[in-house]
């Protein structure tokens, strides 16, 4: 990766992380949605620096959608029952998560190995799911549909009972 | 100045941690949903970085495919969360 791409990577990283922190601290839905959009632009820049242009494009569209949803004025505010102490504990846990994962990223030993499982990609997964294991995939799909329908029916029944 | 797998993973880890922080710090749970796309974006950056710097043969598109799917999943989850939160306002 040349210097220009490296600079783009680090600038995009700063934009995405800074935007994310603004989402945590800014008051107001519009400002938070805008900060989330800025963070999405940064993540798109990260993808572009990593030669993942298509993923960056998809990510940009999805972040724009998320930003619009977060900034929308119509949704109801759901206040957390957790107090300030629990939220502070959660913030410390997030910092601990960062420390552990960063340590793993720095100290992890990435070995070189030869993968002999054949082609890896969406086409290969599609062939596996819809040709080799078609019956299993359909059974799983049916199970998920039954579970969702059952959950929806139970939800509606509980709502009527109120 | 160079970028390697460790740099990509470090940024991905930072995004995941910032997303977790947003999700826990906001008192409004619906606003906390904004942490989801950040966490999923971090996972996508890790996948794209691993694909970019892996030694396996070309084309290295699997990580990009997973990153795109993860981004769509994040949007779907935020839409689901906002939809559930908005339930009861207008029917």
XYZ file of C-alpha atoms in Angstrom:
253
model
C 0.000 0.000 0.000
C 1.555 3.307 -1.042
C 1.727 6.440 1.094
C -1.327 8.070 -0.454
C -3.508 5.055 0.330
C -2.012 4.847 3.821
C -2.816 8.503 4.490
C -6.337 7.926 3.208
C -6.670 4.911 5.482
C -5.611 6.754 8.616
C -7.662 9.863 7.818
C -10.711 7.678 7.182
C -10.059 5.840 10.450
C -9.958 9.133 12.342
C -13.176 10.320 10.671
C -15.046 7.082 11.358
C -13.964 6.808 15.001
C -14.483 10.531 15.643
C -17.942 10.368 14.088
C -18.768 7.374 16.265
C -17.717 9.210 19.407
C -19.837 12.193 18.359
C -22.827 9.848 18.075
C -22.317 8.990 21.744
C -22.065 12.551 23.010
C -24.077 14.833 20.715
C -27.547 15.862 21.865
C -30.409 15.838 19.390
C -31.449 13.236 16.848
C -30.458 15.255 13.809
C -26.931 15.843 15.070
C -26.532 12.176 15.975
C -27.785 11.087 12.566
C -25.365 13.475 10.887
C -22.488 12.160 13.009
C -23.434 8.601 12.074
C -23.392 9.605 8.416
C -19.937 11.143 8.843
C -18.770 7.938 10.479
C -20.199 6.007 7.521
C -18.223 8.179 5.114
C -15.091 7.357 7.102
C -15.826 3.623 6.997
C -16.409 3.882 3.253
C -12.981 5.500 2.974
C -11.518 2.596 4.951
C -13.077 0.118 2.533
C -11.779 2.103 -0.431
C -8.268 2.111 1.060
C -8.510 -1.666 1.484
C -9.504 -2.099 -2.191
C -13.052 -3.074 -1.235
C -14.896 -0.506 -3.330
C -18.153 -2.434 -3.697
C -18.385 -3.103 0.029
C -17.696 0.600 0.587
C -20.523 1.596 -1.727
C -22.959 -0.782 -0.007
C -21.770 0.419 3.387
C -22.276 4.061 2.408
C -25.869 3.416 1.331
C -26.581 1.405 4.495
C -25.052 4.055 6.770
C -27.114 6.725 5.017
C -30.223 4.649 5.740
C -29.200 4.157 9.367
C -28.505 7.882 9.741
C -31.935 8.747 8.344
C -33.597 6.255 10.684
C -31.726 7.574 13.717
C -32.418 11.207 12.762
C -36.104 10.584 12.055
C -38.422 12.520 14.378
C -41.206 9.912 14.542
C -39.827 7.099 16.633
C -40.637 6.862 20.302
C -37.963 7.455 22.914
C -37.377 4.365 25.060
C -35.602 5.316 28.246
C -33.281 2.748 29.740
C -34.025 1.588 33.251
C -30.309 1.259 33.947
C -28.894 4.036 36.066
C -25.825 6.157 35.480
C -23.596 3.743 37.381
C -24.551 0.862 35.101
C -24.017 2.981 32.006
C -20.604 3.988 33.305
C -19.842 0.331 33.949
C -20.866 -0.384 30.355
C -18.519 2.329 29.092
C -15.664 0.851 31.113
C -16.547 -2.585 29.733
C -16.375 -1.139 26.204
C -12.909 0.222 27.001
C -11.928 -3.185 28.350
C -13.233 -4.807 25.179
C -11.094 -2.421 23.157
C -8.011 -3.225 25.257
C -8.474 -6.995 24.944
C -9.173 -6.963 21.217
C -6.356 -4.499 20.514
C -3.962 -6.718 22.481
C -5.148 -9.699 20.449
C -4.648 -7.757 17.208
C -1.124 -6.704 18.154
C 0.061 -9.934 19.729
C -1.867 -12.386 17.594
C 0.225 -14.715 15.527
C -1.216 -15.125 12.048
C 0.124 -18.344 10.640
C 0.392 -19.161 6.981
C -1.732 -22.117 6.011
C -2.901 -23.744 2.827
C -6.652 -23.936 2.440
C -7.688 -27.030 0.545
C -11.444 -26.709 0.844
C -11.917 -25.478 -2.697
C -13.284 -22.155 -3.861
C -14.447 -19.648 -1.224
C -17.074 -17.108 -2.196
C -20.755 -16.326 -2.467
C -21.148 -18.570 -5.518
C -19.558 -21.501 -3.685
C -21.760 -20.937 -0.642
C -24.813 -20.718 -2.895
C -23.906 -23.991 -4.577
C -23.412 -25.580 -1.167
C -26.740 -24.343 0.212
C -28.956 -24.762 -2.832
C -27.411 -27.776 -4.555
C -25.423 -29.944 -2.174
C -27.382 -29.293 1.030
C -30.652 -28.043 -0.472
C -32.909 -30.093 1.801
C -31.115 -28.931 4.933
C -31.243 -25.276 3.840
C -34.972 -25.551 3.083
C -35.641 -27.240 6.425
C -33.793 -24.465 8.227
C -35.726 -21.830 6.261
C -39.035 -23.491 7.135
C -38.008 -23.665 10.797
C -37.166 -19.950 10.846
C -40.473 -19.046 9.170
C -42.468 -21.162 11.657
C -40.576 -19.575 14.562
C -41.204 -16.036 13.288
C -44.891 -16.699 12.614
C -45.262 -18.248 16.058
C -43.533 -15.332 17.738
C -45.708 -12.835 15.845
C -48.885 -14.720 16.747
C -47.875 -14.868 20.409
C -47.063 -11.157 20.371
C -50.411 -10.229 18.870
C -52.280 -12.506 21.281
C -50.525 -10.865 24.203
C -51.373 -7.406 22.839
C -55.077 -8.315 22.557
C -55.040 -9.591 26.111
C -53.937 -6.234 27.495
C 3.865 5.225 6.497
C 2.303 1.882 5.771
C -0.841 -0.054 6.522
C -0.889 -3.725 7.394
C -3.219 -6.302 8.804
C -2.557 -5.192 12.375
C -3.461 -1.583 11.496
C -6.697 -2.679 9.841
C -7.590 -4.912 12.793
C -6.749 -2.125 15.249
C -9.119 0.290 13.495
C -11.773 -2.425 13.318
C -11.390 -3.079 17.044
C -11.687 0.643 17.760
C -14.914 0.848 15.740
C -16.382 -2.144 17.567
C -15.463 -0.626 20.921
C -16.902 2.789 19.973
C -20.116 1.072 18.843
C -20.340 -0.796 22.143
C -19.709 2.467 23.966
C -22.504 4.230 22.060
C -24.887 1.352 22.757
C -24.204 1.443 26.489
C -23.743 5.166 27.039
C -26.935 6.544 25.510
C -29.801 6.579 27.975
C -32.314 6.472 25.140
C -32.239 2.875 23.921
C -33.370 3.850 20.447
C -30.450 6.252 20.144
C -28.219 3.448 21.397
C -29.151 1.544 18.250
C -26.715 3.840 16.441
C -23.941 1.751 17.955
C -24.974 -1.277 15.909
C -23.834 -0.053 12.481
C -20.535 1.056 14.029
C -19.912 -2.384 15.509
C -20.945 -4.121 12.302
C -18.808 -1.680 10.321
C -15.833 -2.638 12.480
C -16.476 -6.302 11.758
C -16.690 -5.516 8.049
C -13.399 -3.611 8.120
C -11.782 -6.612 9.825
C -13.094 -8.916 7.105
C -12.019 -6.569 4.305
C -8.584 -6.099 5.899
C -8.062 -9.817 6.323
C -9.044 -10.346 2.699
C -6.780 -7.515 1.523
C -3.692 -8.663 3.393
C -4.201 -12.411 3.354
C -1.689 -14.577 1.584
C -4.351 -16.743 -0.042
C -4.828 -16.599 -3.779
C -6.872 -14.153 -5.827
C -9.585 -13.023 -6.165
C -9.861 -11.831 -2.565
C -13.497 -10.951 -2.693
C -14.859 -13.133 0.077
C -14.038 -10.571 2.769
C -15.680 -7.845 0.694
C -18.794 -9.964 0.258
C -19.039 -10.532 4.002
C -18.472 -6.819 4.651
C -21.328 -5.904 2.302
C -23.645 -8.465 3.924
C -22.731 -7.195 7.377
C -23.566 -3.606 6.340
C -26.982 -4.668 5.064
C -27.592 -6.665 8.262
C -26.768 -3.572 10.327
C -29.286 -1.498 8.390
C -31.921 -4.203 8.831
C -31.317 -4.391 12.580
C -31.529 -0.625 13.032
C -34.744 -0.542 10.995
C -36.160 -3.354 13.116
C -35.197 -1.620 16.345
C -36.608 1.743 15.280
C -39.757 0.010 14.043
C -40.283 -1.736 17.365
C -39.570 1.480 19.269
C -41.995 3.455 17.138
C -44.744 0.925 17.715
C -47.807 2.565 19.185
C -47.330 6.027 17.692
C -49.335 5.488 14.550
C -51.226 2.408 13.429
